[in-house]
Each structure stands twice: as structure tokens, then as C-alpha cells.
PDB file of N, CA, C and O in Angstrom:
ATOM      1  N   MET A  27      -6.806  40.379  29.379  1.00 76.00           N
ATOM      2  CA  MET A  27      -6.462  39.010  29.035  1.00 76.00           C
ATOM      3  C   MET A  27      -6.462  38.909  27.499  1.00 76.00           C
ATOM      4  O   MET A  27      -7.376  39.355  26.832  1.00 76.00           O
ATOM      5  N   SER A  28      -5.416  38.285  26.953  1.00 87.00           N
ATOM      6  CA  SER A  28      -5.308  38.177  25.493  1.00 87.00           C
ATOM      7  C   SER A  28      -6.180  37.034  24.987  1.00 87.00           C
ATOM      8  O   SER A  28      -6.699  36.220  25.764  1.00 87.00           O
ATOM      9  N   GLN A  29      -6.302  37.017  23.685  1.00 91.00           N
ATOM     10  CA  GLN A  29      -7.143  35.983  23.064  1.00 91.00           C
ATOM     11  C   GLN A  29      -6.547  34.599  23.303  1.00 91.00           C
ATOM     12  O   GLN A  29      -7.271  33.634  23.552  1.00 91.00           O
ATOM     13  N   TYR A  30      -5.228  34.494  23.255  1.00 90.00           N
ATOM     14  CA  TYR A  30      -4.564  33.215  23.497  1.00 90.00           C
ATOM     15  C   TYR A  30      -4.857  32.710  24.903  1.00 90.00           C
ATOM     16  O   TYR A  30      -5.145  31.522  25.100  1.00 90.00           O
ATOM     17  N   GLU A  31      -4.775  33.587  25.895  1.00 93.00           N
ATOM     18  CA  GLU A  31      -5.027  33.194  27.281  1.00 93.00           C
ATOM     19  C   GLU A  31      -6.475  32.768  27.480  1.00 93.00           C
ATOM     20  O   GLU A  31      -6.760  31.836  28.237  1.00 93.00           O
ATOM     21  N   ARG A  32      -7.406  33.458  26.801  1.00 93.00           N
ATOM     22  CA  ARG A  32      -8.815  33.061  26.907  1.00 93.00           C
ATOM     23  C   ARG A  32      -9.038  31.670  26.326  1.00 93.00           C
ATOM     24  O   ARG A  32      -9.734  30.847  26.908  1.00 93.00           O
ATOM     25  N   LYS A  33      -8.421  31.420  25.178  1.00 93.00           N
ATOM     26  CA  LYS A  33      -8.572  30.096  24.559  1.00 93.00           C
ATOM     27  C   LYS A  33      -7.948  29.024  25.440  1.00 93.00           C
ATOM     28  O   LYS A  33      -8.510  27.943  25.626  1.00 93.00           O
ATOM     29  N   GLU A  34      -6.799  29.329  25.994  1.00 93.00           N
ATOM     30  CA  GLU A  34      -6.120  28.356  26.846  1.00 93.00           C
ATOM     31  C   GLU A  34      -6.951  28.047  28.087  1.00 93.00           C
ATOM     32  O   GLU A  34      -7.094  26.883  28.485  1.00 93.00           O
ATOM     33  N   SER A  35      -7.524  29.073  28.702  1.00 93.00           N
ATOM     34  CA  SER A  35      -8.339  28.830  29.894  1.00 93.00           C
ATOM     35  C   SER A  35      -9.608  28.056  29.543  1.00 93.00           C
ATOM     36  O   SER A  35     -10.066  27.200  30.322  1.00 93.00           O
ATOM     37  N   ALA A  36     -10.188  28.306  28.358  1.00 91.00           N
ATOM     38  CA  ALA A  36     -11.375  27.557  27.946  1.00 91.00           C
ATOM     39  C   ALA A  36     -11.027  26.086  27.729  1.00 91.00           C
ATOM     40  O   ALA A  36     -11.780  25.188  28.131  1.00 91.00           O
ATOM     41  N   VAL A  37      -9.882  25.830  27.129  1.00 91.00           N
ATOM     42  CA  VAL A  37      -9.458  24.440  26.911  1.00 91.00           C
ATOM     43  C   VAL A  37      -9.183  23.763  28.237  1.00 91.00           C
ATOM     44  O   VAL A  37      -9.560  22.604  28.450  1.00 91.00           O
ATOM     45  N   ARG A  38      -8.539  24.460  29.149  1.00 91.00           N
ATOM     46  CA  ARG A  38      -8.263  23.872  30.464  1.00 91.00           C
ATOM     47  C   ARG A  38      -9.561  23.531  31.209  1.00 91.00           C
ATOM     48  O   ARG A  38      -9.651  22.491  31.850  1.00 91.00           O
ATOM     49  N   ARG A  39     -10.565  24.400  31.138  1.00 89.00           N
ATOM     50  CA  ARG A  39     -11.853  24.108  31.773  1.00 89.00           C
ATOM     51  C   ARG A  39     -12.486  22.856  31.161  1.00 89.00           C
ATOM     52  O   ARG A  39     -13.072  22.040  31.870  1.00 89.00           O
ATOM     53  N   LEU A  40     -12.398  22.731  29.830  1.00 87.00           N
ATOM     54  CA  LEU A  40     -12.971  21.555  29.180  1.00 87.00           C
ATOM     55  C   LEU A  40     -12.253  20.274  29.605  1.00 87.00           C
ATOM     56  O   LEU A  40     -12.883  19.236  29.856  1.00 87.00           O
ATOM     57  N   LEU A  41     -10.918  20.340  29.683  1.00 88.00           N
ATOM     58  CA  LEU A  41     -10.153  19.150  30.041  1.00 88.00           C
ATOM     59  C   LEU A  41     -10.324  18.759  31.504  1.00 88.00           C
ATOM     60  O   LEU A  41     -10.263  17.583  31.848  1.00 88.00           O
ATOM     61  N   GLU A  42     -10.509  19.751  32.380  1.00 88.00           N
ATOM     62  CA  GLU A  42     -10.663  19.455  33.803  1.00 88.00           C
ATOM     63  C   GLU A  42     -12.067  18.969  34.144  1.00 88.00           C
ATOM     64  O   GLU A  42     -12.277  18.330  35.172  1.00 88.00           O
ATOM     65  N   GLY A  43     -13.023  19.257  33.314  1.00 84.00           N
ATOM     66  CA  GLY A  43     -14.398  18.853  33.582  1.00 84.00           C
ATOM     67  C   GLY A  43     -14.590  17.351  33.352  1.00 84.00           C
ATOM     68  O   GLY A  43     -13.692  16.623  32.942  1.00 84.00           O
ATOM     69  N   THR A  44     -15.782  16.887  33.662  1.00 84.00           N
ATOM     70  CA  THR A  44     -16.092  15.478  33.462  1.00 84.00           C
ATOM     71  C   THR A  44     -16.353  15.226  31.974  1.00 84.00           C
ATOM     72  O   THR A  44     -16.836  16.086  31.247  1.00 84.00           O
ATOM     73  N   SER A  45     -16.019  14.032  31.551  1.00 80.00           N
ATOM     74  CA  SER A  45     -16.239  13.693  30.151  1.00 80.00           C
ATOM     75  C   SER A  45     -17.721  13.391  29.916  1.00 80.00           C
ATOM     76  O   SER A  45     -18.411  12.909  30.818  1.00 80.00           O
ATOM     77  N   PRO A  46     -18.227  13.678  28.746  1.00 77.00           N
ATOM     78  CA  PRO A  46     -19.645  13.422  28.490  1.00 77.00           C
ATOM     79  C   PRO A  46     -19.932  11.920  28.437  1.00 77.00           C
ATOM     80  O   PRO A  46     -19.058  11.103  28.161  1.00 77.00           O
ATOM     81  N   ALA A  47     -21.170  11.580  28.722  1.00 82.00           N
ATOM     82  CA  ALA A  47     -21.574  10.176  28.713  1.00 82.00           C
ATOM     83  C   ALA A  47     -21.611   9.661  27.274  1.00 82.00           C
ATOM     84  O   ALA A  47     -22.080  10.339  26.359  1.00 82.00           O
ATOM     85  N   VAL A  48     -21.095   8.458  27.077  1.00 81.00           N
ATOM     86  CA  VAL A  48     -21.064   7.836  25.755  1.00 81.00           C
ATOM     87  C   VAL A  48     -22.147   6.767  25.710  1.00 81.00           C
ATOM     88  O   VAL A  48     -22.269   5.958  26.635  1.00 81.00           O
ATOM     89  N   PRO A  49     -22.954   6.757  24.663  1.00 87.00           N
ATOM     90  CA  PRO A  49     -23.990   5.725  24.567  1.00 87.00           C
ATOM     91  C   PRO A  49     -23.364   4.323  24.531  1.00 87.00           C
ATOM     92  O   PRO A  49     -22.326   4.118  23.908  1.00 87.00           O
ATOM     93  N   PRO A  50     -23.983   3.354  25.201  1.00 83.00           N
ATOM     94  CA  PRO A  50     -23.386   2.012  25.270  1.00 83.00           C
ATOM     95  C   PRO A  50     -23.299   1.325  23.907  1.00 83.00           C
ATOM     96  O   PRO A  50     -22.375   0.541  23.662  1.00 83.00           O
ATOM     97  N   GLU A  51     -24.219   1.603  22.986  1.00 88.00           N
ATOM     98  CA  GLU A  51     -24.163   0.927  21.686  1.00 88.00           C
ATOM     99  C   GLU A  51     -23.025   1.460  20.814  1.00 88.00           C
ATOM    100  O   GLU A  51     -22.627   0.825  19.855  1.00 88.00           O
ATOM    101  N   LEU A  52     -22.489   2.609  21.175  1.00 91.00           N
ATOM    102  CA  LEU A  52     -21.390   3.193  20.411  1.00 91.00           C
ATOM    103  C   LEU A  52     -20.142   2.312  20.494  1.00 91.00           C
ATOM    104  O   LEU A  52     -19.418   2.141  19.509  1.00 91.00           O
ATOM    105  N   PHE A  53     -19.898   1.726  21.667  1.00 86.00           N
ATOM    106  CA  PHE A  53     -18.750   0.851  21.839  1.00 86.00           C
ATOM    107  C   PHE A  53     -18.867  -0.376  20.939  1.00 86.00           C
ATOM    108  O   PHE A  53     -17.903  -0.765  20.274  1.00 86.00           O
ATOM    109  N   ASP A  54     -20.043  -0.987  20.904  1.00 88.00           N
ATOM    110  CA  ASP A  54     -20.242  -2.169  20.063  1.00 88.00           C
ATOM    111  C   ASP A  54     -20.037  -1.840  18.583  1.00 88.00           C
ATOM    112  O   ASP A  54     -19.420  -2.602  17.837  1.00 88.00           O
ATOM    113  N   ASP A  55     -20.556  -0.693  18.158  1.00 91.00           N
ATOM    114  CA  ASP A  55     -20.370  -0.274  16.761  1.00 91.00           C
ATOM    115  C   ASP A  55     -18.898  -0.044  16.448  1.00 91.00           C
ATOM    116  O   ASP A  55     -18.408  -0.425  15.377  1.00 91.00           O
ATOM    117  N   ALA A  56     -18.183   0.576  17.374  1.00 90.00           N
ATOM    118  CA  ALA A  56     -16.756   0.844  17.152  1.00 90.00           C
ATOM    119  C   ALA A  56     -15.963  -0.451  17.062  1.00 90.00           C
ATOM    120  O   ALA A  56     -15.079  -0.589  16.207  1.00 90.00           O
ATOM    121  N   VAL A  57     -16.268  -1.417  17.909  1.00 90.00           N
ATOM    122  CA  VAL A  57     -15.574  -2.702  17.871  1.00 90.00           C
ATOM    123  C   VAL A  57     -15.876  -3.428  16.565  1.00 90.00           C
ATOM    124  O   VAL A  57     -14.972  -3.983  15.921  1.00 90.00           O
ATOM    125  N   ARG A  58     -17.120  -3.416  16.137  1.00 91.00           N
ATOM    126  CA  ARG A  58     -17.498  -4.092  14.901  1.00 91.00           C
ATOM    127  C   ARG A  58     -16.806  -3.450  13.692  1.00 91.00           C
ATOM    128  O   ARG A  58     -16.254  -4.128  12.853  1.00 91.00           O
ATOM    129  N   ARG A  59     -16.827  -2.114  13.647  1.00 94.00           N
ATOM    130  CA  ARG A  59     -16.196  -1.420  12.528  1.00 94.00           C
ATOM    131  C   ARG A  59     -14.675  -1.610  12.528  1.00 94.00           C
ATOM    132  O   ARG A  59     -14.057  -1.771  11.484  1.00 94.00           O
ATOM    133  N   GLY A  60     -14.084  -1.593  13.710  1.00 94.00           N
ATOM    134  CA  GLY A  60     -12.640  -1.801  13.809  1.00 94.00           C
ATOM    135  C   GLY A  60     -12.245  -3.182  13.333  1.00 94.00           C
ATOM    136  O   GLY A  60     -11.259  -3.350  12.614  1.00 94.00           O
ATOM    137  N   GLY A  61     -13.025  -4.201  13.710  1.00 94.00           N
ATOM    138  CA  GLY A  61     -12.738  -5.564  13.250  1.00 94.00           C
ATOM    139  C   GLY A  61     -12.886  -5.680  11.749  1.00 94.00           C
ATOM    140  O   GLY A  61     -12.070  -6.331  11.070  1.00 94.00           O
ATOM    141  N   ARG A  62     -13.900  -5.030  11.208  1.00 95.00           N
ATOM    142  CA  ARG A  62     -14.111  -5.046   9.756  1.00 95.00           C
ATOM    143  C   ARG A  62     -12.939  -4.367   9.038  1.00 95.00           C
ATOM    144  O   ARG A  62     -12.451  -4.868   8.028  1.00 95.00           O
ATOM    145  N   MET A  63     -12.491  -3.245   9.580  1.00 96.00           N
ATOM    146  CA  MET A  63     -11.361  -2.541   8.958  1.00 96.00           C
ATOM    147  C   MET A  63     -10.096  -3.391   8.989  1.00 96.00           C
ATOM    148  O   MET A  63      -9.340  -3.448   8.010  1.00 96.00           O
ATOM    149  N   LEU A  64      -9.856  -4.082  10.095  1.00 96.00           N
ATOM    150  CA  LEU A  64      -8.672  -4.940  10.187  1.00 96.00           C
ATOM    151  C   LEU A  64      -8.748  -6.092   9.195  1.00 96.00           C
ATOM    152  O   LEU A  64      -7.748  -6.447   8.557  1.00 96.00           O
ATOM    153  N   ARG A  65      -9.936  -6.695   9.042  1.00 97.00           N
ATOM    154  CA  ARG A  65     -10.076  -7.796   8.083  1.00 97.00           C
ATOM    155  C   ARG A  65      -9.856  -7.307   6.660  1.00 97.00           C
ATOM    156  O   ARG A  65      -9.203  -7.969   5.858  1.00 97.00           O
ATOM    157  N   ARG A  66     -10.403  -6.138   6.330  1.00 97.00           N
ATOM    158  CA  ARG A  66     -10.201  -5.582   4.988  1.00 97.00           C
ATOM    159  C   ARG A  66      -8.734  -5.276   4.732  1.00 97.00           C
ATOM    160  O   ARG A  66      -8.196  -5.580   3.674  1.00 97.00           O
ATOM    161  N   ARG A  67      -8.090  -4.664   5.708  1.00 97.00           N
ATOM    162  CA  ARG A  67      -6.676  -4.333   5.563  1.00 97.00           C
ATOM    163  C   ARG A  67      -5.834  -5.587   5.355  1.00 97.00           C
ATOM    164  O   ARG A  67      -4.930  -5.620   4.519  1.00 97.00           O
ATOM    165  N   THR A  68      -6.142  -6.637   6.118  1.00 98.00           N
ATOM    166  CA  THR A  68      -5.415  -7.892   5.981  1.00 98.00           C
ATOM    167  C   THR A  68      -5.652  -8.504   4.609  1.00 98.00           C
ATOM    168  O   THR A  68      -4.715  -8.985   3.962  1.00 98.00           O
ATOM    169  N   ALA A  69      -6.889  -8.473   4.130  1.00 98.00           N
ATOM    170  CA  ALA A  69      -7.202  -9.040   2.814  1.00 98.00           C
ATOM    171  C   ALA A  69      -6.497  -8.257   1.706  1.00 98.00           C
ATOM    172  O   ALA A  69      -5.936  -8.859   0.771  1.00 98.00           O
ATOM    173  N   VAL A  70      -6.489  -6.940   1.805  1.00 98.00           N
ATOM    174  CA  VAL A  70      -5.815  -6.132   0.780  1.00 98.00           C
ATOM    175  C   VAL A  70      -4.318  -6.389   0.805  1.00 98.00           C
ATOM    176  O   VAL A  70      -3.679  -6.509  -0.244  1.00 98.00           O
ATOM    177  N   ARG A  71      -3.740  -6.492   1.979  1.00 98.00           N
ATOM    178  CA  ARG A  71      -2.303  -6.766   2.091  1.00 98.00           C
ATOM    179  C   ARG A  71      -1.970  -8.125   1.475  1.00 98.00           C
ATOM    180  O   ARG A  71      -1.004  -8.259   0.730  1.00 98.00           O
ATOM    181  N   ARG A  72      -2.782  -9.137   1.759  1.00 98.00           N
ATOM    182  CA  ARG A  72      -2.536 -10.465   1.175  1.00 98.00           C
ATOM    183  C   ARG A  72      -2.689 -10.440  -0.338  1.00 98.00           C
ATOM    184  O   ARG A  72      -1.910 -11.068  -1.059  1.00 98.00           O
ATOM    185  N   LEU A  73      -3.683  -9.707  -0.830  1.00 98.00           N
ATOM    186  CA  LEU A  73      -3.879  -9.590  -2.269  1.00 98.00           C
ATOM    187  C   LEU A  73      -2.681  -8.916  -2.927  1.00 98.00           C
ATOM    188  O   LEU A  73      -2.201  -9.366  -3.978  1.00 98.00           O
ATOM    189  N   CYS A  74      -2.178  -7.855  -2.318  1.00 98.00           N
ATOM    190  CA  CYS A  74      -1.016  -7.162  -2.883  1.00 98.00           C
ATOM    191  C   CYS A  74       0.215  -8.064  -2.915  1.00 98.00           C
ATOM    192  O   CYS A  74       0.947  -8.096  -3.909  1.00 98.00           O
ATOM    193  N   TRP A  75       0.464  -8.795  -1.840  1.00 98.00           N
ATOM    194  CA  TRP A  75       1.612  -9.702  -1.827  1.00 98.00           C
ATOM    195  C   TRP A  75       1.444 -10.820  -2.860  1.00 98.00           C
ATOM    196  O   TRP A  75       2.406 -11.227  -3.520  1.00 98.00           O
ATOM    197  N   THR A  76       0.208 -11.312  -3.012  1.00 98.00           N
ATOM    198  CA  THR A  76      -0.045 -12.358  -4.007  1.00 98.00           C
ATOM    199  C   THR A  76       0.193 -11.825  -5.414  1.00 98.00           C
ATOM    200  O   THR A  76       0.817 -12.509  -6.247  1.00 98.00           O
ATOM    201  N   LEU A  77      -0.282 -10.615  -5.702  1.00 98.00           N
ATOM    202  CA  LEU A  77      -0.049 -10.022  -7.017  1.00 98.00           C
ATOM    203  C   LEU A  77       1.434  -9.781  -7.268  1.00 98.00           C
ATOM    204  O   LEU A  77       1.924 -10.035  -8.381  1.00 98.00           O
ATOM    205  N   LEU A  78       2.152  -9.318  -6.272  1.00 98.00           N
ATOM    206  CA  LEU A  78       3.587  -9.095  -6.416  1.00 98.00           C
ATOM    207  C   LEU A  78       4.316 -10.409  -6.679  1.00 98.00           C
ATOM    208  O   LEU A  78       5.183 -10.484  -7.563  1.00 98.00           O
ATOM    209  N   PHE A  79       3.983 -11.447  -5.948  1.00 98.00           N
ATOM    210  CA  PHE A  79       4.609 -12.757  -6.143  1.00 98.00           C
ATOM    211  C   PHE A  79       4.292 -13.308  -7.528  1.00 98.00           C
ATOM    212  O   PHE A  79       5.169 -13.833  -8.223  1.00 98.00           O
ATOM    213  N   THR A  80       3.029 -13.172  -7.964  1.00 98.00           N
ATOM    214  CA  THR A  80       2.627 -13.646  -9.287  1.00 98.00           C
ATOM    215  C   THR A  80       3.362 -12.893 -10.384  1.00 98.00           C
ATOM    216  O   THR A  80       3.821 -13.498 -11.365  1.00 98.00           O
ATOM    217  N   ALA A  81       3.501 -11.584 -10.228  1.00 98.00           N
ATOM    218  CA  ALA A  81       4.231 -10.792 -11.226  1.00 98.00           C
ATOM    219  C   ALA A  81       5.697 -11.196 -11.268  1.00 98.00           C
ATOM    220  O   ALA A  81       6.290 -11.281 -12.355  1.00 98.00           O
ATOM    221  N   ALA A  82       6.299 -11.461 -10.132  1.00 98.00           N
ATOM    222  CA  ALA A  82       7.699 -11.881 -10.098  1.00 98.00           C
ATOM    223  C   ALA A  82       7.875 -13.231 -10.775  1.00 98.00           C
ATOM    224  O   ALA A  82       8.816 -13.429 -11.567  1.00 98.00           O
ATOM    225  N   VAL A  83       6.984 -14.160 -10.505  1.00 98.00           N
ATOM    226  CA  VAL A  83       7.075 -15.480 -11.145  1.00 98.00           C
ATOM    227  C   VAL A  83       6.861 -15.360 -12.650  1.00 98.00           C
ATOM    228  O   VAL A  83       7.584 -15.973 -13.438  1.00 98.00           O
ATOM    229  N   ALA A  84       5.886 -14.558 -13.070  1.00 98.00           N
ATOM    230  CA  ALA A  84       5.640 -14.369 -14.498  1.00 98.00           C
ATOM    231  C   ALA A  84       6.849 -13.747 -15.179  1.00 98.00           C
ATOM    232  O   ALA A  84       7.227 -14.148 -16.294  1.00 98.00           O
ATOM    233  N   PHE A  85       7.496 -12.774 -14.531  1.00 97.00           N
ATOM    234  CA  PHE A  85       8.693 -12.167 -15.113  1.00 97.00           C
ATOM    235  C   PHE A  85       9.819 -13.174 -15.228  1.00 97.00           C
ATOM    236  O   PHE A  85      10.522 -13.223 -16.244  1.00 97.00           O
ATOM    237  N   ILE A  86      10.012 -13.991 -14.208  1.00 97.00           N
ATOM    238  CA  ILE A  86      11.086 -14.993 -14.243  1.00 97.00           C
ATOM    239  C   ILE A  86      10.832 -16.010 -15.344  1.00 97.00           C
ATOM    240  O   ILE A  86      11.745 -16.383 -16.093  1.00 97.00           O
ATOM    241  N   VAL A  87       9.595 -16.452 -15.495  1.00 97.00           N
ATOM    242  CA  VAL A  87       9.267 -17.412 -16.561  1.00 97.00           C
ATOM    243  C   VAL A  87       9.476 -16.765 -17.920  1.00 97.00           C
ATOM    244  O   VAL A  87      10.087 -17.362 -18.816  1.00 97.00           O
ATOM    245  N   TRP A  88       8.998 -15.538 -18.105  1.00 96.00           N
ATOM    246  CA  TRP A  88       9.183 -14.845 -19.384  1.00 96.00           C
ATOM    247  C   TRP A  88      10.667 -14.665 -19.710  1.00 96.00           C
ATOM    248  O   TRP A  88      11.104 -14.914 -20.828  1.00 96.00           O
ATOM    249  N   ALA A  89      11.450 -14.259 -18.712  1.00 94.00           N
ATOM    250  CA  ALA A  89      12.874 -14.027 -18.947  1.00 94.00           C
ATOM    251  C   ALA A  89      13.610 -15.317 -19.248  1.00 94.00           C
ATOM    252  O   ALA A  89      14.529 -15.337 -20.073  1.00 94.00           O
ATOM    253  N   SER A  90      13.206 -16.418 -18.629  1.00 94.00           N
ATOM    254  CA  SER A  90      13.894 -17.680 -18.895  1.00 94.00           C
ATOM    255  C   SER A  90      13.530 -18.241 -20.269  1.00 94.00           C
ATOM    256  O   SER A  90      14.321 -18.961 -20.876  1.00 94.00           O
ATOM    257  N   ILE A  91      12.341 -17.899 -20.779  1.00 94.00           N
ATOM    258  CA  ILE A  91      11.938 -18.386 -22.102  1.00 94.00           C
ATOM    259  C   ILE A  91      12.529 -17.514 -23.206  1.00 94.00           C
ATOM    260  O   ILE A  91      13.105 -18.015 -24.167  1.00 94.00           O
ATOM    261  N   THR A  92      12.411 -16.196 -23.093  1.00 90.00           N
ATOM    262  CA  THR A  92      12.847 -15.311 -24.175  1.00 90.00           C
ATOM    263  C   THR A  92      14.316 -14.948 -24.090  1.00 90.00           C
ATOM    264  O   THR A  92      14.886 -14.558 -25.105  1.00 90.00           O
ATOM    265  N   ARG A  93      14.930 -15.058 -22.937  1.00 89.00           N
ATOM    266  CA  ARG A  93      16.342 -14.729 -22.715  1.00 89.00           C
ATOM    267  C   ARG A  93      16.703 -13.392 -23.356  1.00 89.00           C
ATOM    268  O   ARG A  93      17.456 -13.334 -24.328  1.00 89.00           O
ATOM    269  N   PRO A  94      16.184 -12.286 -22.821  1.00 86.00           N
ATOM    270  CA  PRO A  94      16.413 -10.975 -23.428  1.00 86.00           C
ATOM    271  C   PRO A  94      17.866 -10.504 -23.339  1.00 86.00           C
ATOM    272  O   PRO A  94      18.246  -9.572 -24.036  1.00 86.00           O
ATOM    273  N   TRP A  95      18.700 -11.144 -22.546  1.00 86.00           N
ATOM    274  CA  TRP A  95      20.089 -10.733 -22.414  1.00 86.00           C
ATOM    275  C   TRP A  95      20.967 -11.288 -23.539  1.00 86.00           C
ATOM    276  O   TRP A  95      22.094 -10.870 -23.706  1.00 86.00           O
ATOM    277  N   VAL A  96      20.429 -12.242 -24.326  1.00 86.00           N
ATOM    278  CA  VAL A  96      21.180 -12.828 -25.431  1.00 86.00           C
ATOM    279  C   VAL A  96      20.953 -11.980 -26.685  1.00 86.00           C
ATOM    280  O   VAL A  96      19.827 -11.577 -26.976  1.00 86.00           O
ATOM    281  N   GLU A  97      22.030 -11.732 -27.423  1.00 82.00           N
ATOM    282  CA  GLU A  97      21.917 -10.939 -28.641  1.00 82.00           C
ATOM    283  C   GLU A  97      21.182 -11.753 -29.698  1.00 82.00           C
ATOM    284  O   GLU A  97      21.502 -12.917 -29.933  1.00 82.00           O
ATOM    285  N   PRO A  98      20.183 -11.158 -30.355  1.00 78.00           N
ATOM    286  CA  PRO A  98      19.423 -11.919 -31.359  1.00 78.00           C
ATOM    287  C   PRO A  98      20.291 -12.199 -32.598  1.00 78.00           C
ATOM    288  O   PRO A  98      21.216 -11.453 -32.898  1.00 78.00           O
ATOM    289  N   PRO A  99      19.989 -13.297 -33.296  1.00 76.00           N
ATOM    290  CA  PRO A  99      20.781 -13.605 -34.497  1.00 76.00           C
ATOM    291  C   PRO A  99      20.554 -12.545 -35.571  1.00 76.00           C
ATOM    292  O   PRO A  99      19.496 -11.924 -35.655  1.00 76.00           O
ATOM    293  N   SER A 100      21.540 -12.368 -36.383  1.00 76.00           N
ATOM    294  CA  SER A 100      21.453 -11.367 -37.438  1.00 76.00           C
ATOM    295  C   SER A 100      20.511 -11.833 -38.532  1.00 76.00           C
ATOM    296  O   SER A 100      20.508 -12.996 -38.929  1.00 76.00           O
ATOM    297  N   ASP A 101      19.694 -10.895 -39.050  1.00 77.00           N
ATOM    298  CA  ASP A 101      18.749 -11.248 -40.115  1.00 77.00           C
ATOM    299  C   ASP A 101      19.413 -11.188 -41.497  1.00 77.00           C
ATOM    300  O   ASP A 101      18.936 -11.799 -42.438  1.00 77.00           O
ATOM    301  N   THR A 102      20.478 -10.449 -41.617  1.00 79.00           N
ATOM    302  CA  THR A 102      21.149 -10.331 -42.924  1.00 79.00           C
ATOM    303  C   THR A 102      22.521 -10.989 -42.843  1.00 79.00           C
ATOM    304  O   THR A 102      23.149 -11.051 -41.780  1.00 79.00           O
ATOM    305  N   THR A 103      22.984 -11.446 -43.963  1.00 76.00           N
ATOM    306  CA  THR A 103      24.320 -12.058 -44.036  1.00 76.00           C
ATOM    307  C   THR A 103      25.217 -11.148 -44.848  1.00 76.00           C
ATOM    308  O   THR A 103      24.744 -10.412 -45.726  1.00 76.00           O
ATOM    309  N   PRO A 104      26.470 -11.159 -44.579  1.00 73.00           N
ATOM    310  CA  PRO A 104      27.367 -10.314 -45.366  1.00 73.00           C
ATOM    311  C   PRO A 104      27.422 -10.807 -46.815  1.00 73.00           C
ATOM    312  O   PRO A 104      27.205 -11.988 -47.096  1.00 73.00           O
ATOM    313  N   PRO A 105      27.640  -9.913 -47.728  1.00 74.00           N
ATOM    314  CA  PRO A 105      27.696 -10.343 -49.138  1.00 74.00           C
ATOM    315  C   PRO A 105      28.870 -11.301 -49.375  1.00 74.00           C
ATOM    316  O   PRO A 105      29.943 -11.149 -48.829  1.00 74.00           O
ATOM    317  N   LEU A 106      28.600 -12.295 -50.208  1.00 75.00           N
ATOM    318  CA  LEU A 106      29.615 -13.292 -50.527  1.00 75.00           C
ATOM    319  C   LEU A 106      30.248 -12.922 -51.857  1.00 75.00           C
ATOM    320  O   LEU A 106      29.589 -12.859 -52.894  1.00 75.00           O
ATOM    321  N   THR A 107      31.516 -12.674 -51.846  1.00 77.00           N
ATOM    322  CA  THR A 107      32.232 -12.333 -53.082  1.00 77.00           C
ATOM    323  C   THR A 107      33.315 -13.370 -53.349  1.00 77.00           C
ATOM    324  O   THR A 107      33.888 -13.925 -52.415  1.00 77.00           O
ATOM    325  N   ARG A 108      33.588 -13.574 -54.646  1.00 72.00           N
ATOM    326  CA  ARG A 108      34.650 -14.527 -54.975  1.00 72.00           C
ATOM    327  C   ARG A 108      35.978 -13.807 -54.976  1.00 72.00           C
ATOM    328  O   ARG A 108      36.070 -12.645 -55.263  1.00 72.00           O
ATOM    329  N   TRP A 109      36.985 -14.566 -54.772  1.00 61.00           N
ATOM    330  CA  TRP A 109      38.337 -14.016 -54.742  1.00 61.00           C
ATOM    331  C   TRP A 109      38.816 -13.789 -56.109  1.00 61.00           C
ATOM    332  O   TRP A 109      39.055 -14.222 -57.038  1.00 61.00           O
TER     333      TRP A 109
END
């Protein structure tokens, strides 16, 4: 029997056997931790969307005030010569 076949038969024996007993308090801990993780994930997602919205509004306000698409006025004037 090859090593692969031995491993496969060992896995099959484990899967066909009965599952080990799980302590009852483990379920309560898992539910509590899962709820905490979901609340944290939701809070982080809301924070990210709020920051993105705030950055977009700040950019729009900045762009409407400074108007970066308009060419700035020239600082120098051409020399004035008489005819």
C-alpha cells in the first residue's frame, strides 16, 4: 500500500467515525465573538464610507473655491514701447 493510500484510508476512517463532543460553552463563545466581529466590521465599513464621502465633499468645495481648471492671471505684463 502506498503512502497516499494510507493517508486516504486514515482520512476516511476519521470522517466515517463519530464527531468528538463539543463543550456547550464553546457555542456561546462562538456566537458572542461572531456578533462582535460583525459589529466591528459594520462600524469599520460605515467609517470608511463616511471618510470617503467627507473627502469627496472637501474636494468639491476646494475645487469650487480655487477653480484649478482656470488659467491663473499673468504676473508680468509685456513691455510697453512707444511707436
